[in-house]
Short mmCIF file of C-alpha atoms and ligand atoms in Angstrom, two decimals:
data_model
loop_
_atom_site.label_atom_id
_atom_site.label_comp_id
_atom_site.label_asym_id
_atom_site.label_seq_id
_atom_site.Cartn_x
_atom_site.Cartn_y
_atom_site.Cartn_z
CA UNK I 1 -15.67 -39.29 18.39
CA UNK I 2 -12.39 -39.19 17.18
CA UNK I 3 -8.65 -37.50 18.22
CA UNK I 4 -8.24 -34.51 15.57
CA UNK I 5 -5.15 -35.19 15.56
CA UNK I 6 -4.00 -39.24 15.54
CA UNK I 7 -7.85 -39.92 14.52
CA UNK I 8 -7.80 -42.44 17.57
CA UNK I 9 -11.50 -43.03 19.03
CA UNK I 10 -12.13 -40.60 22.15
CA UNK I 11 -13.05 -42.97 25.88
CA UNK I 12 -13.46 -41.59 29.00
CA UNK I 13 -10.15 -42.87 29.72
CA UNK I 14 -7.70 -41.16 26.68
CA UNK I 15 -10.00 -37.97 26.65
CA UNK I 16 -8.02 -34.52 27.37
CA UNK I 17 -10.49 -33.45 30.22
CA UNK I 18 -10.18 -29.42 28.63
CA UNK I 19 -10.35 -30.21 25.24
CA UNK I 20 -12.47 -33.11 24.45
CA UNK I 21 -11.31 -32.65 21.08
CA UNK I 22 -8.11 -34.61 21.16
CA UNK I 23 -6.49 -37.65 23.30
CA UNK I 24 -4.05 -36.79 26.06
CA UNK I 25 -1.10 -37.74 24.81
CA UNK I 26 -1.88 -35.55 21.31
CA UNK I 27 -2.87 -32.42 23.86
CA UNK I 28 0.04 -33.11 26.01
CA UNK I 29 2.74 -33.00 23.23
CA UNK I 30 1.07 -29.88 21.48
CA UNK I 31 0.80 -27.98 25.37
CA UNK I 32 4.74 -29.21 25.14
CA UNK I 33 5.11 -27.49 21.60
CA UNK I 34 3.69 -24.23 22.50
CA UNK I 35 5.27 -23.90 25.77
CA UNK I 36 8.35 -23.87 23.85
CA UNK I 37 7.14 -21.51 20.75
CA UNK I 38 6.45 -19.11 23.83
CA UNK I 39 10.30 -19.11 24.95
CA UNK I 40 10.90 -18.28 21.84
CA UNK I 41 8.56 -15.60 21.23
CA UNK I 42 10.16 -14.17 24.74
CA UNK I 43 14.08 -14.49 23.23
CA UNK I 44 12.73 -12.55 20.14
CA UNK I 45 11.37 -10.16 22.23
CA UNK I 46 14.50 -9.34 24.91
CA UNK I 47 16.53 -8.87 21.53
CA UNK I 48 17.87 -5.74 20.68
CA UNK I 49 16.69 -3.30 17.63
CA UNK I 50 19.00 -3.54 15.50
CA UNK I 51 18.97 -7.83 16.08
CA UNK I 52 15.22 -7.47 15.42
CA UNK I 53 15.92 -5.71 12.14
CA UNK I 54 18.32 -8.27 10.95
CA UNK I 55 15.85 -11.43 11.40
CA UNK I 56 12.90 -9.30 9.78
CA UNK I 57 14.98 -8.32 7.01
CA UNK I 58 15.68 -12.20 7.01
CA UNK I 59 12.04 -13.03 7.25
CA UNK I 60 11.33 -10.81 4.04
CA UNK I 61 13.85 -12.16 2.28
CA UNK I 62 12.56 -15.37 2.93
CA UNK I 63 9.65 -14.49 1.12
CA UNK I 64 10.55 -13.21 -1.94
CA UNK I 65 13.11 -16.30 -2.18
CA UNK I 66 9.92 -18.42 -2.23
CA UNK I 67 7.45 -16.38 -4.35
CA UNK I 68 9.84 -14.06 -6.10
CA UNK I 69 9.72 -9.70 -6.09
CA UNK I 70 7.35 -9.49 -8.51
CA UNK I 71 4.63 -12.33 -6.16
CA UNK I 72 4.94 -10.41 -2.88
CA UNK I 73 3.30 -7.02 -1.59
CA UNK I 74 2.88 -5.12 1.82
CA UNK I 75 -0.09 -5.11 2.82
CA UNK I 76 0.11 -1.36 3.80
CA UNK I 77 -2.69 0.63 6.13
CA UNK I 78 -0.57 3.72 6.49
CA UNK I 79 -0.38 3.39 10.18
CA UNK I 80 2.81 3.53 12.02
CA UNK I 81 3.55 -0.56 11.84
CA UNK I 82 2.80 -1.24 8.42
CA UNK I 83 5.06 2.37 7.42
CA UNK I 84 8.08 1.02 9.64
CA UNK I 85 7.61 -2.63 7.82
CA UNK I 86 7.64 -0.74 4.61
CA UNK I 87 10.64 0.88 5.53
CA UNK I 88 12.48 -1.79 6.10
CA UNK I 89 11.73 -4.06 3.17
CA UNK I 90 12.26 -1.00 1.12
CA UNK I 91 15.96 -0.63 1.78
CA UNK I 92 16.09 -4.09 0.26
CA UNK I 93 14.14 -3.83 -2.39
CA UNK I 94 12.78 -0.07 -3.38
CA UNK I 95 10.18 -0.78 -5.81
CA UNK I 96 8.35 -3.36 -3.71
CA UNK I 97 4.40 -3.26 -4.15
CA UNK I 98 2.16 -2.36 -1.61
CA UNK I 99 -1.49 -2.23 -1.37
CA UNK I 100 -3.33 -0.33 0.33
CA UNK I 101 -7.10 -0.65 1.20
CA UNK I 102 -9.24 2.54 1.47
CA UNK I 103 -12.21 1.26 3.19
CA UNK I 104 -13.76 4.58 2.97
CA UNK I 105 -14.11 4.97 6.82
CA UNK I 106 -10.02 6.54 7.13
CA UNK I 107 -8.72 9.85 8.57
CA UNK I 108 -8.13 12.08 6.01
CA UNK I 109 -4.64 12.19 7.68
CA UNK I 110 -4.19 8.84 6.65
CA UNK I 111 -5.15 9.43 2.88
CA UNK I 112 -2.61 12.22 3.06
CA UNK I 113 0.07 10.40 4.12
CA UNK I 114 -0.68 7.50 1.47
CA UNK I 115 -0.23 10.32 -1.44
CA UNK I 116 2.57 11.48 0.22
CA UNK I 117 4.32 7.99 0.33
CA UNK I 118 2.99 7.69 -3.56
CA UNK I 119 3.99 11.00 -5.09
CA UNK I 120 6.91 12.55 -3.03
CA UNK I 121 8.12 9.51 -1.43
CA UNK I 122 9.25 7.06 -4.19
CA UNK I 123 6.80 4.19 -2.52
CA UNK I 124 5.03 2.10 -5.09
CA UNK I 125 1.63 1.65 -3.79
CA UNK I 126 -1.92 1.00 -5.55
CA UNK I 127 -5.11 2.23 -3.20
CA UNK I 128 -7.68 -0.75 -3.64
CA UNK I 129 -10.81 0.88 -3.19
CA UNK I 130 -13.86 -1.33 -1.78
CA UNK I 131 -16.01 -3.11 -4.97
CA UNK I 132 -17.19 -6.18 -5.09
CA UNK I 133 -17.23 -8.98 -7.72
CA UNK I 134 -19.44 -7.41 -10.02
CA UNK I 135 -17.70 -4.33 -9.91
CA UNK I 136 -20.45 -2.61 -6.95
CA UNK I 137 -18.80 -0.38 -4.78
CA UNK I 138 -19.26 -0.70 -0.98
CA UNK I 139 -18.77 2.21 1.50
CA UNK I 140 -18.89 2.25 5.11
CA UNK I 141 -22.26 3.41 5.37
CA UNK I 142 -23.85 1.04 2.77
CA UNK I 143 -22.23 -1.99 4.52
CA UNK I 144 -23.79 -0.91 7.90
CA UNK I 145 -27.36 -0.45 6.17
CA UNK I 146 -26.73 -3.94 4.42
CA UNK I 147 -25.26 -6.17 7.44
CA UNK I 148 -25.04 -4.35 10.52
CA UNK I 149 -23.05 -1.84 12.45
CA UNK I 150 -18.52 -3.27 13.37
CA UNK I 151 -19.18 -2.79 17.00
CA UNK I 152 -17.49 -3.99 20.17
CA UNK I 153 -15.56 -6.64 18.60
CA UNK I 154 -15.19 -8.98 15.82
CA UNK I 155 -15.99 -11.70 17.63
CA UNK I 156 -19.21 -10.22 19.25
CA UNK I 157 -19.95 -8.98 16.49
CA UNK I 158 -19.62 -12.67 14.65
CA UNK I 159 -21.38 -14.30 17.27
CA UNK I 160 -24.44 -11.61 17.26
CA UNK I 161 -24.41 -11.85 13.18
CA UNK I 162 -24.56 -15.63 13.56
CA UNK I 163 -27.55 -15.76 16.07
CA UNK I 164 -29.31 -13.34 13.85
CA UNK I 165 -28.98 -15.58 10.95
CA UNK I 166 -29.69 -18.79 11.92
CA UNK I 167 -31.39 -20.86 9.42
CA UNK I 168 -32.72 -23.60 12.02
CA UNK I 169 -34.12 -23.38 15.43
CA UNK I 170 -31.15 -26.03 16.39
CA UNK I 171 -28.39 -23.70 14.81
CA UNK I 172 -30.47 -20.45 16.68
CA UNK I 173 -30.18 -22.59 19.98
CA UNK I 174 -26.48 -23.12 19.64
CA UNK I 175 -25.47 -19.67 18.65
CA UNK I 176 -27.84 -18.59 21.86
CA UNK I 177 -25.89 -21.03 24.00
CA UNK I 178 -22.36 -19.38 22.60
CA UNK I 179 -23.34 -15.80 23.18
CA UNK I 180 -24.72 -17.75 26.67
CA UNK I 181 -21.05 -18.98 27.20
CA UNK I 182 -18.73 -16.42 25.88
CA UNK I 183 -20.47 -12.38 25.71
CA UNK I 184 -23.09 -12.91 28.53
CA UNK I 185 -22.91 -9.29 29.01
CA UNK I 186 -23.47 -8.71 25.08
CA UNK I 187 -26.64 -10.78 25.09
CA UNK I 188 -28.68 -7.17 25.29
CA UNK I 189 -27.53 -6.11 22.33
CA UNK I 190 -28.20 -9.57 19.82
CA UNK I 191 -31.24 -8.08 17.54
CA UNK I 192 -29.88 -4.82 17.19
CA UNK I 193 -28.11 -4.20 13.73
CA UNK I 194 -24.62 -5.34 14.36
CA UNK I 195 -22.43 -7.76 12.23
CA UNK I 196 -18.50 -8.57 11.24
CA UNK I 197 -19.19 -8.24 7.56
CA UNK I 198 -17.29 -4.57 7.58
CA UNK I 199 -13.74 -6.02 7.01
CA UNK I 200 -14.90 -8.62 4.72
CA UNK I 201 -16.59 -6.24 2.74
CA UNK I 202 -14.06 -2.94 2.31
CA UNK I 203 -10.87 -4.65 3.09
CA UNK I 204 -10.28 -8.13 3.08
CA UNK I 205 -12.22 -9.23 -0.26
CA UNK I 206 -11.32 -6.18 -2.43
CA UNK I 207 -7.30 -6.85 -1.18
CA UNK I 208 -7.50 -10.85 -1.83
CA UNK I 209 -9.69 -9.83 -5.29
CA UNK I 210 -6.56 -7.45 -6.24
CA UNK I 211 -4.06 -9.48 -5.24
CA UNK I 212 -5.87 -12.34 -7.49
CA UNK I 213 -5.85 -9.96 -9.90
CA UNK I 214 -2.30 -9.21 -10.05
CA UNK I 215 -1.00 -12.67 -9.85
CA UNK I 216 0.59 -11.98 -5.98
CA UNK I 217 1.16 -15.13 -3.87
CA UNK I 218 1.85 -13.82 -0.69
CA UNK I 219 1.23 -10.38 1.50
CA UNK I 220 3.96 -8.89 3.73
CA UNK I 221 2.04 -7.83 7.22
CA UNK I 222 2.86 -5.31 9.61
CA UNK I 223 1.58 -6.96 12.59
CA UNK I 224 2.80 -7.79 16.04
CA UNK I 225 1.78 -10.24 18.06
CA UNK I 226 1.92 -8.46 20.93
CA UNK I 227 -1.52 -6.63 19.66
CA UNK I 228 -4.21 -9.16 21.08
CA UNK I 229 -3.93 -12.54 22.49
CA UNK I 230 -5.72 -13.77 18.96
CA UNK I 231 -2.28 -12.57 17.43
CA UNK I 232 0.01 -13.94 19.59
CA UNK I 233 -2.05 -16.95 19.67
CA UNK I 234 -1.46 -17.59 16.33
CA UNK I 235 1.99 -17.14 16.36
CA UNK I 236 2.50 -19.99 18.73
CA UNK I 237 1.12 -21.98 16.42
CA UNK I 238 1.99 -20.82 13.09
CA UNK I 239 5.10 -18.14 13.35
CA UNK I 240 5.94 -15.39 11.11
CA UNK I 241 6.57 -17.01 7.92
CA UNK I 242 2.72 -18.80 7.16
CA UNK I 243 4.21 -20.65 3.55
CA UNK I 244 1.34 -23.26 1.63
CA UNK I 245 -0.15 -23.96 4.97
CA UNK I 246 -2.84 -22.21 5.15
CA UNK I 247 -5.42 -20.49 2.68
CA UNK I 248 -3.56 -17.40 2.24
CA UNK I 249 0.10 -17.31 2.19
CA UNK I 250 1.62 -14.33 5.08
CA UNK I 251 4.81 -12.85 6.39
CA UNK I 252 4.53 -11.14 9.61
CA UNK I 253 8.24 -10.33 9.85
CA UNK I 254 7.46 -7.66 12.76
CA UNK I 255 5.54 -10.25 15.16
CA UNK I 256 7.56 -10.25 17.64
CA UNK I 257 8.30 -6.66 17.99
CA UNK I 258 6.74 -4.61 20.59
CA UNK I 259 5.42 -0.82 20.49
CA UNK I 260 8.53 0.55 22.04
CA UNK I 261 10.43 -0.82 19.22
CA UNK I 262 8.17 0.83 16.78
CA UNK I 263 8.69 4.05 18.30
CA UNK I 264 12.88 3.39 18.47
CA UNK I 265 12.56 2.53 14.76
CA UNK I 266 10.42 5.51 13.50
CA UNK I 267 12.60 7.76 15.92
CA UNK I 268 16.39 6.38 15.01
CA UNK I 269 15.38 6.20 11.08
CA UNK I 270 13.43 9.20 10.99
CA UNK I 271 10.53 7.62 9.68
CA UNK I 272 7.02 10.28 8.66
CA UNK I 273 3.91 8.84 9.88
CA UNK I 274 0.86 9.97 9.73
CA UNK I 275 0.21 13.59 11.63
CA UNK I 276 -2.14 11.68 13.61
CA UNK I 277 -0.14 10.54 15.76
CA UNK I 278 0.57 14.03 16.75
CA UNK I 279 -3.36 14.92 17.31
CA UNK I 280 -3.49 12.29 20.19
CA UNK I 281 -4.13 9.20 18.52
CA UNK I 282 -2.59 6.35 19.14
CA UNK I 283 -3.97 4.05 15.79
CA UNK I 284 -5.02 5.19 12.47
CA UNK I 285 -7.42 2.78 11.67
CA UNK I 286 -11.15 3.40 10.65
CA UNK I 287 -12.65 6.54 11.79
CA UNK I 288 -16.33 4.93 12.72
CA UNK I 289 -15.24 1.37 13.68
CA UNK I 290 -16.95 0.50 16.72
CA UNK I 291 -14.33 -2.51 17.48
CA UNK I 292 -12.90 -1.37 21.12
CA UNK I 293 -14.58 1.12 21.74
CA UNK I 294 -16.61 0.23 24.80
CA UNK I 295 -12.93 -0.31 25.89
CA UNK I 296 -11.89 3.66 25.54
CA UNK I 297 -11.80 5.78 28.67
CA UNK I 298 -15.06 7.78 28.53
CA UNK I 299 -14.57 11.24 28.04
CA UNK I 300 -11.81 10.02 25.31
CA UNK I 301 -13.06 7.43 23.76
CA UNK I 302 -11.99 7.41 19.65
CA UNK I 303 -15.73 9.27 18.81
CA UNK I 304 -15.44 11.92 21.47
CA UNK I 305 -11.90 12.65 20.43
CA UNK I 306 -13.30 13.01 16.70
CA UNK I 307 -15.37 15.50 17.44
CA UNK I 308 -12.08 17.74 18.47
CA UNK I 309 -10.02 16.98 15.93
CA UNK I 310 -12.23 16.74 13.25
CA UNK I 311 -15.70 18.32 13.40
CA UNK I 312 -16.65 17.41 9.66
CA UNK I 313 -16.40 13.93 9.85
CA UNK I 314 -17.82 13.85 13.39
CA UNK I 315 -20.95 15.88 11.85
CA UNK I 316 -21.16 13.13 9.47
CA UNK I 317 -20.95 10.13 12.00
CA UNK I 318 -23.76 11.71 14.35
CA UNK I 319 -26.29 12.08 11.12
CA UNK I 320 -25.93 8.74 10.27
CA UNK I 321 -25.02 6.66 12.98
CA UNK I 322 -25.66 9.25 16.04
CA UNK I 323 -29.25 6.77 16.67
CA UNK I 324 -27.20 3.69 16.96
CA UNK I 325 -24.57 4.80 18.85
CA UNK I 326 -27.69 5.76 22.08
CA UNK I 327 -28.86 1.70 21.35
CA UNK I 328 -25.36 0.24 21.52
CA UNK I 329 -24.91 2.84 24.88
CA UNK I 330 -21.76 4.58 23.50
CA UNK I 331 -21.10 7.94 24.32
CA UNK I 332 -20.51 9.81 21.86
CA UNK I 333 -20.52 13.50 23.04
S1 LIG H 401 -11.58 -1.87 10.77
FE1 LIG H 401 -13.72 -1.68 11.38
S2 LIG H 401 -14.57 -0.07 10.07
FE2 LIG H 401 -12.61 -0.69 9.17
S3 LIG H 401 -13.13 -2.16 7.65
FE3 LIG H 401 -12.72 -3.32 9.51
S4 LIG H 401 -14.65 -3.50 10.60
FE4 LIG H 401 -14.90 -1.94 8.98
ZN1 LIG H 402 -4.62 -38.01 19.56
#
């Protein structure tokens, strides 16, 4: 085997002993590299609101310098991150585009807030709805009876969709050895209808398809890294401004802002967000993903609150999905 880095042959003397992927001298410098990336992350963080504004106003600027206005778009989900990023890049430029996903499965709190950004607000966004390549249109509820329910997490999920589909018995084995490894306490749940597909499918391909579509090179992202160790991950290794590196072009000029600043932002600026917010929520993402949930305190977890705040849709969830909900053992009631 070979270093997948200086492509040196791998013996039991150069081997990294926790990553037999690489020699020790590659894993040593790149253990080197991130240890600094996270000093930096931490100097971006102790900086003050209005410093943090400056460098993401920098960051954006950044990327229209490389792709130009009319290349670039915020990739907008009407939650409180993405609306502060949008508020930012639109005191520099007020016509910027933003698209914004309706995946079928959002608060109807959330699709009021997107017509008020569109019609009373000034903000220039086009709502991608969910169709695939042949023009088909996906909803929640058809991707769950095609591929499986969102549930737990994406990477359960992933790992349960990949077990399930296994072509070989060798490629069966393996994915049985990861879910082994990594979501022992998942392995219960592997044949019941559960898969990743949900983002893919109402999200991710109908934004890329659009943004194809329109001739845009690169999507502005209101994420923070700060929001799962995947995220912050990635930052060490990439940073904010991901330019003809990867498959996708990103700017995630808010990475290394935490919630508090959020709320300083939206507070000091005066920024409307989603009456959500006010009804006890916390996010505003989809109403009947099942990613966290297990997570939730019981008693409050995001389907129990539904059923408060918004009886119609919670009517709707039980019909359909109520069944599923007793085999993945989430309370729902
Ligand atoms: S957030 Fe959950 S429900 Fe929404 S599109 Fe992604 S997987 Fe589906
Ligand atoms: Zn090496």
């Amino acid at each position: 085997m070979l270093c997948k880095k200086c492509m040196e042959e791998l013996t039991s003397t150069n081997i990294y002993p926790s990553d037999h992927r690489y020699c020790i001298m590659c894993s040593t410098e790149h253990s080197t590299y991130l240890s600094e990336r996270r000093q930096t992350l931490t100097s971006l963080r102790e900086m003050n609101l209005e410093s943090k504004i400056i460098q993401t106003k920098y960051l954006i600027r950044r990327a229209v310098m490389e792709f130009g206005l009319d290349k670039v778009y915020i990739s907008y989900s009407g939650g409180k991150d993405s609306t502060v990023l949008s508020h930012i890049a639109k005191t520099m430029y007020p016509d910027i585009l933003h698209l914004f996903a309706n995946t079928t499965n959002e608060y109807p709190e959330t699709i009021q807030h997107i017509k008020w950004e569109k019609e009373e607000n000034g903000t220039n966004i086009i709502v991608v709805l969910p169709t695939d390549a042949k023009g088909n249109t996906w909803t929640f509820k058809k991707v769950v009876d095609t591929y499986g329910y969102p549930m737990y997490s994406k990477r359960v999920s992933n790992a349960i969709r990949t077990y399930q589909h296994a072509l070989s018995e060798r490629t069966k084995q393996n994915s049985q050895d990861y879910l082994d490894r990594n979501f022992k306490k998942y392995e219960k749940y592997k044949n019941l209808p559960i898969s990743d597909k949900c983002c893919d499918k109402l999200k991710k391909e109908p934004l890329r398809r659009k943004a194809k579509e329109l001739g845009l090179d690169c999507a502005i992202l209101g994420i923070l890294a700060s929001e799962s160790y995947q995220r912050e991950k990635d930052w060490l290794e990439y940073g904010c401004n991901v330019f003809h590196e990867r498959k996708d072009n990103q700017s995630r000029p808010l990475s290394f802002w935490n919630d508090e600043d959020i709320l300083e932002y939206i507070d000091k600026y005066n920024v409307k967000i989603p009456r959500l917010y006010d009804m006890g929520y916390s996010r505003n993402g989809c109403m009947y993903c099942g990613f966290g949930v297990h997570l939730e305190p019981n008693g409050q977890n995001r389907y129990q609150r539904l059923k408060e705040t918004h009886p119609v849709q919670y009517q709707y969830f039980i019909s359909n999905f109520g069944n599923l909900m007793i085999d993945f053992e989430i309370s729902v009631a």
